[in-house]
């Protein structure tokens, strides 16, 4: 999920009644969805555009299913590893309980968070 529409390489508006639930139970509206390229080799499909978010969020399930990769957590980082080749395709550093992944294709001020808590909650932010 991202609050910024400029991150999308493809984009389709969502119905105005499509909402997601935040961690505190607040419902927020999604504006659209599409594809986002976060590195030269990582393209995520059907990413939600959620204008009221304060940062980009990526679900672990999105990586493991869409990219066919493993996510390996360490105390201060996590690694995205291609299942077939074992090659590292992404890396994130831990800060305050979240994992931040620098995006080579998105503007420098942008970053993504990978939260361990999102593993069990598909539609929570």
Coordinates of N, CA and C in Angstrom, one line a residue:
X1 N 0.8 -1.2 0.0 CA 0.0 0.0 0.0 C 0.9 1.2 0.0
X2 N 0.4 2.2 -0.7 CA 1.2 3.5 -0.7 C 0.2 4.7 -0.7
X3 N 0.6 5.8 -0.1 CA -0.2 7.0 -0.2 C 0.0 7.8 -1.4
X4 N 1.1 7.5 -2.2 CA 1.5 8.4 -3.3 C 1.1 7.8 -4.7
X5 N 0.2 8.4 -5.4 CA -0.1 7.9 -6.7 C 1.0 7.9 -7.7
X6 N 2.0 8.7 -7.6 CA 3.1 8.7 -8.5 C 4.0 7.5 -8.5
X7 N 3.8 6.6 -7.6 CA 4.6 5.3 -7.5 C 4.1 4.3 -8.5
X8 N 2.9 4.5 -9.1 CA 2.3 3.4 -9.9 C 2.7 3.5 -11.3
X9 N 3.0 2.3 -11.9 CA 3.3 2.3 -13.3 C 2.0 1.9 -14.1
X10 N 1.1 1.3 -13.4 CA -0.3 1.1 -14.0 C -1.2 1.4 -12.8
X11 N -2.4 1.9 -13.2 CA -3.3 2.4 -12.1 C -4.8 2.3 -12.6
X12 N -5.6 1.8 -11.7 CA -7.1 1.8 -11.9 C -7.8 2.3 -10.6
X13 N -8.7 3.1 -10.8 CA -9.5 3.6 -9.6 C -10.2 2.5 -8.9
X14 N -10.4 2.6 -7.6 CA -11.2 1.6 -6.8 C -12.6 2.2 -6.6
X15 N -13.6 1.3 -6.4 CA -14.9 1.9 -6.0 C -14.8 2.7 -4.7
X16 N -15.6 3.7 -4.6 CA -15.4 4.6 -3.4 C -15.8 3.9 -2.1
X17 N -16.4 2.7 -2.1 CA -16.7 2.0 -0.9 C -15.7 1.0 -0.5
X18 N -14.6 0.9 -1.2 CA -13.6 -0.1 -0.8 C -12.7 0.5 0.3
X19 N -12.7 -0.2 1.4 CA -12.0 0.3 2.6 C -11.1 -0.7 3.2
X20 N -10.1 -0.3 3.9 CA -9.2 -1.2 4.7 C -9.3 -0.8 6.1
X21 N -9.0 -1.7 7.0 CA -9.0 -1.4 8.5 C -7.6 -1.2 9.0
X22 N -7.4 -0.1 9.7 CA -6.1 0.1 10.3 C -5.9 -0.7 11.6
X23 N -4.8 -0.7 12.2 CA -4.5 -1.4 13.4 C -5.4 -1.0 14.6
X24 N -5.8 0.2 14.6 CA -6.7 0.7 15.7 C -8.2 0.5 15.3
X25 N -8.5 -0.1 14.2 CA -9.9 -0.4 13.8 C -10.5 0.7 12.9
X26 N -9.8 1.8 12.7 CA -10.3 2.8 11.8 C -10.4 2.3 10.3
X27 N -11.5 2.6 9.7 CA -11.6 2.3 8.2 C -11.2 3.5 7.4
X28 N -10.3 3.2 6.4 CA -9.9 4.2 5.5 C -10.1 3.8 4.1
X29 N -10.4 4.7 3.2 CA -10.8 4.4 1.8 C -9.6 4.2 0.9
X30 N -9.7 3.3 0.0 CA -8.6 3.1 -1.0 C -9.1 3.9 -2.2
X31 N -8.1 4.5 -2.9 CA -8.4 5.3 -4.1 C -8.3 4.6 -5.4
X32 N -7.3 3.6 -5.4 CA -7.1 2.8 -6.6 C -6.1 1.7 -6.3
X33 N -5.7 1.1 -7.4 CA -4.7 0.0 -7.3 C -4.0 -0.1 -8.6
X34 N -2.8 -0.7 -8.5 CA -2.0 -1.0 -9.7 C -0.7 -1.6 -9.4
X35 N 0.3 -1.5 -10.4 CA 1.6 -2.1 -10.2 C 2.6 -1.0 -9.8
X36 N 3.5 -1.4 -8.9 CA 4.6 -0.6 -8.4 C 5.9 -1.3 -8.5
X37 N 6.8 -0.7 -9.2 CA 8.2 -1.3 -9.3 C 9.0 -0.7 -8.2
X38 N 9.5 -1.5 -7.3 CA 10.3 -1.0 -6.2 C 11.8 -1.1 -6.3
X39 N 12.2 -2.1 -7.2 CA 13.6 -2.2 -7.5 C 13.6 -2.5 -9.0
X40 N 14.8 -2.6 -9.7 CA 14.8 -3.0 -11.1 C 14.2 -4.4 -11.3
X41 N 14.2 -5.2 -10.3 CA 13.8 -6.6 -10.5 C 12.5 -6.9 -9.7
X42 N 12.0 -6.0 -8.9 CA 10.8 -6.3 -8.1 C 9.7 -5.4 -8.5
X43 N 8.6 -6.0 -9.0 CA 7.4 -5.3 -9.4 C 6.3 -6.0 -8.6
X44 N 5.6 -5.2 -7.8 CA 4.4 -5.7 -7.1 C 3.1 -5.4 -7.8
X45 N 2.3 -6.4 -7.9 CA 1.0 -6.2 -8.7 C -0.1 -5.9 -7.7
X46 N -1.1 -5.2 -8.1 CA -2.3 -4.9 -7.4 C -2.0 -4.2 -6.0
X47 N -1.1 -3.3 -6.0 CA -0.8 -2.5 -4.8 C -1.9 -1.5 -4.6
X48 N -2.4 -1.3 -3.4 CA -3.4 -0.4 -3.1 C -2.9 1.0 -2.9
X49 N -3.6 2.0 -3.5 CA -3.4 3.4 -3.3 C -4.3 3.9 -2.1
X50 N -3.7 4.2 -1.0 CA -4.4 4.6 0.2 C -3.9 6.0 0.6
X51 N -4.5 7.0 0.2 CA -4.0 8.4 0.4 C -3.8 8.8 1.8
X52 N -4.6 8.2 2.8 CA -4.4 8.6 4.2 C -3.3 7.9 4.9
X53 N -2.6 7.0 4.3 CA -1.4 6.4 4.9 C -0.3 7.4 5.0
X54 N 0.6 7.2 6.0 CA 1.7 8.2 6.1 C 3.0 7.6 5.5
X55 N 3.0 6.3 5.1 CA 4.2 5.7 4.5 C 3.7 4.5 3.7
X56 N 4.7 4.0 2.9 CA 4.4 2.8 2.1 C 4.4 1.6 3.1
X57 N 3.5 0.6 2.9 CA 3.5 -0.6 3.6 C 3.5 -1.8 2.6
X58 N 4.3 -2.8 3.0 CA 4.3 -4.0 2.1 C 4.1 -5.2 3.0
X59 N 3.2 -6.1 2.6 CA 2.9 -7.3 3.4 C 3.8 -8.4 3.0
X60 N 4.3 -9.2 3.9 CA 5.2 -10.3 3.7 C 4.5 -11.2 2.7
X61 N 3.2 -11.5 2.8 CA 2.6 -12.4 1.9 C 2.7 -11.9 0.5
X62 N 2.7 -10.6 0.3 CA 2.8 -10.1 -1.1 C 4.1 -10.5 -1.7
X63 N 5.2 -10.4 -0.9 CA 6.5 -10.8 -1.4 C 6.5 -12.3 -1.7
X64 N 6.1 -13.1 -0.7 CA 6.3 -14.6 -0.8 C 5.4 -15.1 -2.0
X65 N 4.2 -14.6 -2.2 CA 3.3 -15.1 -3.2 C 3.6 -14.5 -4.6
X66 N 3.7 -13.2 -4.7 CA 3.9 -12.6 -6.0 C 5.3 -12.8 -6.5
X67 N 6.3 -12.8 -5.7 CA 7.7 -12.9 -6.1 C 8.3 -14.3 -6.0
X68 N 7.5 -15.2 -5.4 CA 8.0 -16.6 -5.2 C 9.4 -16.5 -4.4
X69 N 9.3 -15.8 -3.3 CA 10.6 -15.7 -2.5 C 10.4 -16.1 -1.1
X70 N 11.4 -16.3 -0.4 CA 11.4 -16.5 1.1 C 11.9 -15.2 1.7
X71 N 11.3 -14.9 2.9 CA 11.7 -13.7 3.7 C 12.3 -14.2 4.9
X72 N 13.6 -13.9 5.1 CA 14.4 -14.4 6.3 C 14.6 -13.2 7.2
X73 N 14.1 -13.4 8.5 CA 14.2 -12.3 9.5 C 15.4 -12.5 10.4
X74 N 16.1 -11.5 10.6 CA 17.2 -11.5 11.6 C 16.9 -10.4 12.6
X75 N 17.7 -10.2 13.6 CA 17.4 -9.3 14.7 C 17.4 -7.8 14.2
X76 N 18.2 -7.5 13.2 CA 18.2 -6.1 12.8 C 18.1 -5.9 11.2
X77 N 17.6 -7.0 10.6 CA 17.4 -6.9 9.1 C 16.6 -8.1 8.7
X78 N 16.1 -8.0 7.4 CA 15.5 -9.2 6.8 C 16.0 -9.2 5.3
X79 N 15.9 -10.4 4.8 CA 16.4 -10.6 3.4 C 15.3 -11.3 2.6
X80 N 15.1 -10.8 1.4 CA 14.2 -11.5 0.4 C 15.1 -12.3 -0.5
X81 N 14.7 -13.6 -0.5 CA 15.6 -14.5 -1.3 C 14.7 -15.3 -2.3
X82 N 15.2 -15.3 -3.5 CA 14.5 -16.0 -4.6 C 14.5 -17.5 -4.3
X83 N 13.3 -18.2 -4.3 CA 13.2 -19.6 -4.0 C 13.9 -20.5 -4.9
X84 N 14.0 -20.2 -6.2 CA 14.6 -21.1 -7.1 C 16.1 -21.0 -7.0
X85 N 16.7 -19.8 -7.1 CA 18.1 -19.6 -7.2 C 18.8 -19.4 -5.9
X86 N 18.0 -19.0 -4.8 CA 18.6 -18.7 -3.6 C 19.3 -17.3 -3.5
X87 N 19.2 -16.6 -4.6 CA 19.8 -15.3 -4.8 C 19.0 -14.2 -3.9
X88 N 19.7 -13.3 -3.3 CA 19.1 -12.2 -2.5 C 18.6 -11.2 -3.5
X89 N 17.3 -10.9 -3.4 CA 16.6 -10.0 -4.3 C 16.2 -8.7 -3.6
X90 N 16.3 -8.7 -2.3 CA 16.0 -7.5 -1.5 C 16.5 -7.6 -0.1
X91 N 16.6 -6.4 0.5 CA 17.1 -6.3 1.9 C 16.4 -5.2 2.6
X92 N 16.1 -5.4 3.9 CA 15.5 -4.3 4.7 C 16.2 -4.3 6.0
X93 N 16.3 -3.1 6.6 CA 16.9 -2.9 7.9 C 15.8 -2.6 9.0
X94 N 16.0 -3.2 10.2 CA 15.0 -3.0 11.2 C 15.2 -1.7 12.0
X95 N 14.1 -1.0 12.3 CA 14.2 0.2 13.1 C 12.9 0.3 13.8
X96 N 12.9 0.4 15.1 CA 11.7 0.5 16.0 C 10.6 -0.6 15.7
X97 N 11.1 -1.8 15.4 CA 10.2 -2.9 15.2 C 9.7 -3.1 13.8
X98 N 10.0 -2.2 12.9 CA 9.6 -2.3 11.5 C 10.9 -2.5 10.6
X99 N 10.7 -3.1 9.5 CA 11.8 -3.3 8.5 C 11.6 -2.4 7.4
X100 N 12.7 -1.5 7.2 CA 12.6 -0.5 6.1 C 13.5 -1.0 4.9
X101 N 12.8 -0.9 3.8 CA 13.5 -1.3 2.5 C 13.7 -0.1 1.6
X102 N 14.9 0.3 1.3 CA 15.1 1.4 0.4 C 14.7 1.0 -1.0
X103 N 14.0 1.9 -1.7 CA 13.6 1.7 -3.0 C 14.5 2.3 -4.0
X104 N 15.0 1.6 -4.9 CA 15.9 2.2 -5.9 C 15.1 2.9 -7.0
X105 N 13.9 2.5 -7.3 CA 13.1 3.1 -8.3 C 12.2 4.2 -7.9
X106 N 12.0 4.3 -6.6 CA 11.1 5.4 -6.1 C 11.9 6.5 -5.6
X107 N 11.3 7.7 -5.4 CA 12.1 8.9 -5.0 C 12.8 8.6 -3.7
X108 N 13.9 9.3 -3.5 CA 14.8 9.0 -2.3 C 14.1 9.2 -1.0
X109 N 13.0 10.1 -0.9 CA 12.4 10.2 0.4 C 11.4 9.1 0.7
X110 N 11.2 8.2 -0.3 CA 10.2 7.1 -0.1 C 10.9 5.9 0.5
X111 N 10.2 5.2 1.2 CA 10.7 3.9 1.8 C 9.5 3.0 2.0
X112 N 9.8 1.8 2.2 CA 8.7 0.8 2.5 C 9.0 0.2 3.8
X113 N 7.9 -0.2 4.4 CA 8.0 -0.9 5.7 C 7.5 -2.4 5.5
X114 N 8.2 -3.2 6.2 CA 7.8 -4.6 6.2 C 7.6 -4.9 7.6
X115 N 6.4 -5.3 8.0 CA 6.0 -5.5 9.4 C 5.8 -7.0 9.6
X116 N 6.4 -7.5 10.6 CA 6.2 -8.9 11.0 C 4.7 -9.2 11.3
X117 N 4.0 -8.2 11.9 CA 2.6 -8.3 12.3 C 1.7 -8.5 11.1
X118 N 2.2 -8.1 9.9 CA 1.3 -8.2 8.7 C 1.2 -9.6 8.2
X119 N 2.1 -10.5 8.7 CA 2.0 -11.9 8.3 C 0.7 -12.5 8.6
X120 N 0.1 -12.2 9.7 CA -1.2 -12.8 10.1 C -2.4 -12.0 9.8
X121 N -2.2 -10.7 9.4 CA -3.3 -9.9 9.2 C -3.3 -9.2 7.8
X122 N -4.0 -9.8 6.9 CA -3.9 -9.4 5.5 C -4.4 -7.9 5.3
X123 N -5.4 -7.5 5.9 CA -6.0 -6.2 5.6 C -5.7 -5.2 6.8
X124 N -4.9 -5.5 7.7 CA -4.5 -4.5 8.8 C -3.3 -3.7 8.4
X125 N -3.3 -2.5 8.8 CA -2.1 -1.6 8.6 C -1.5 -1.2 9.9

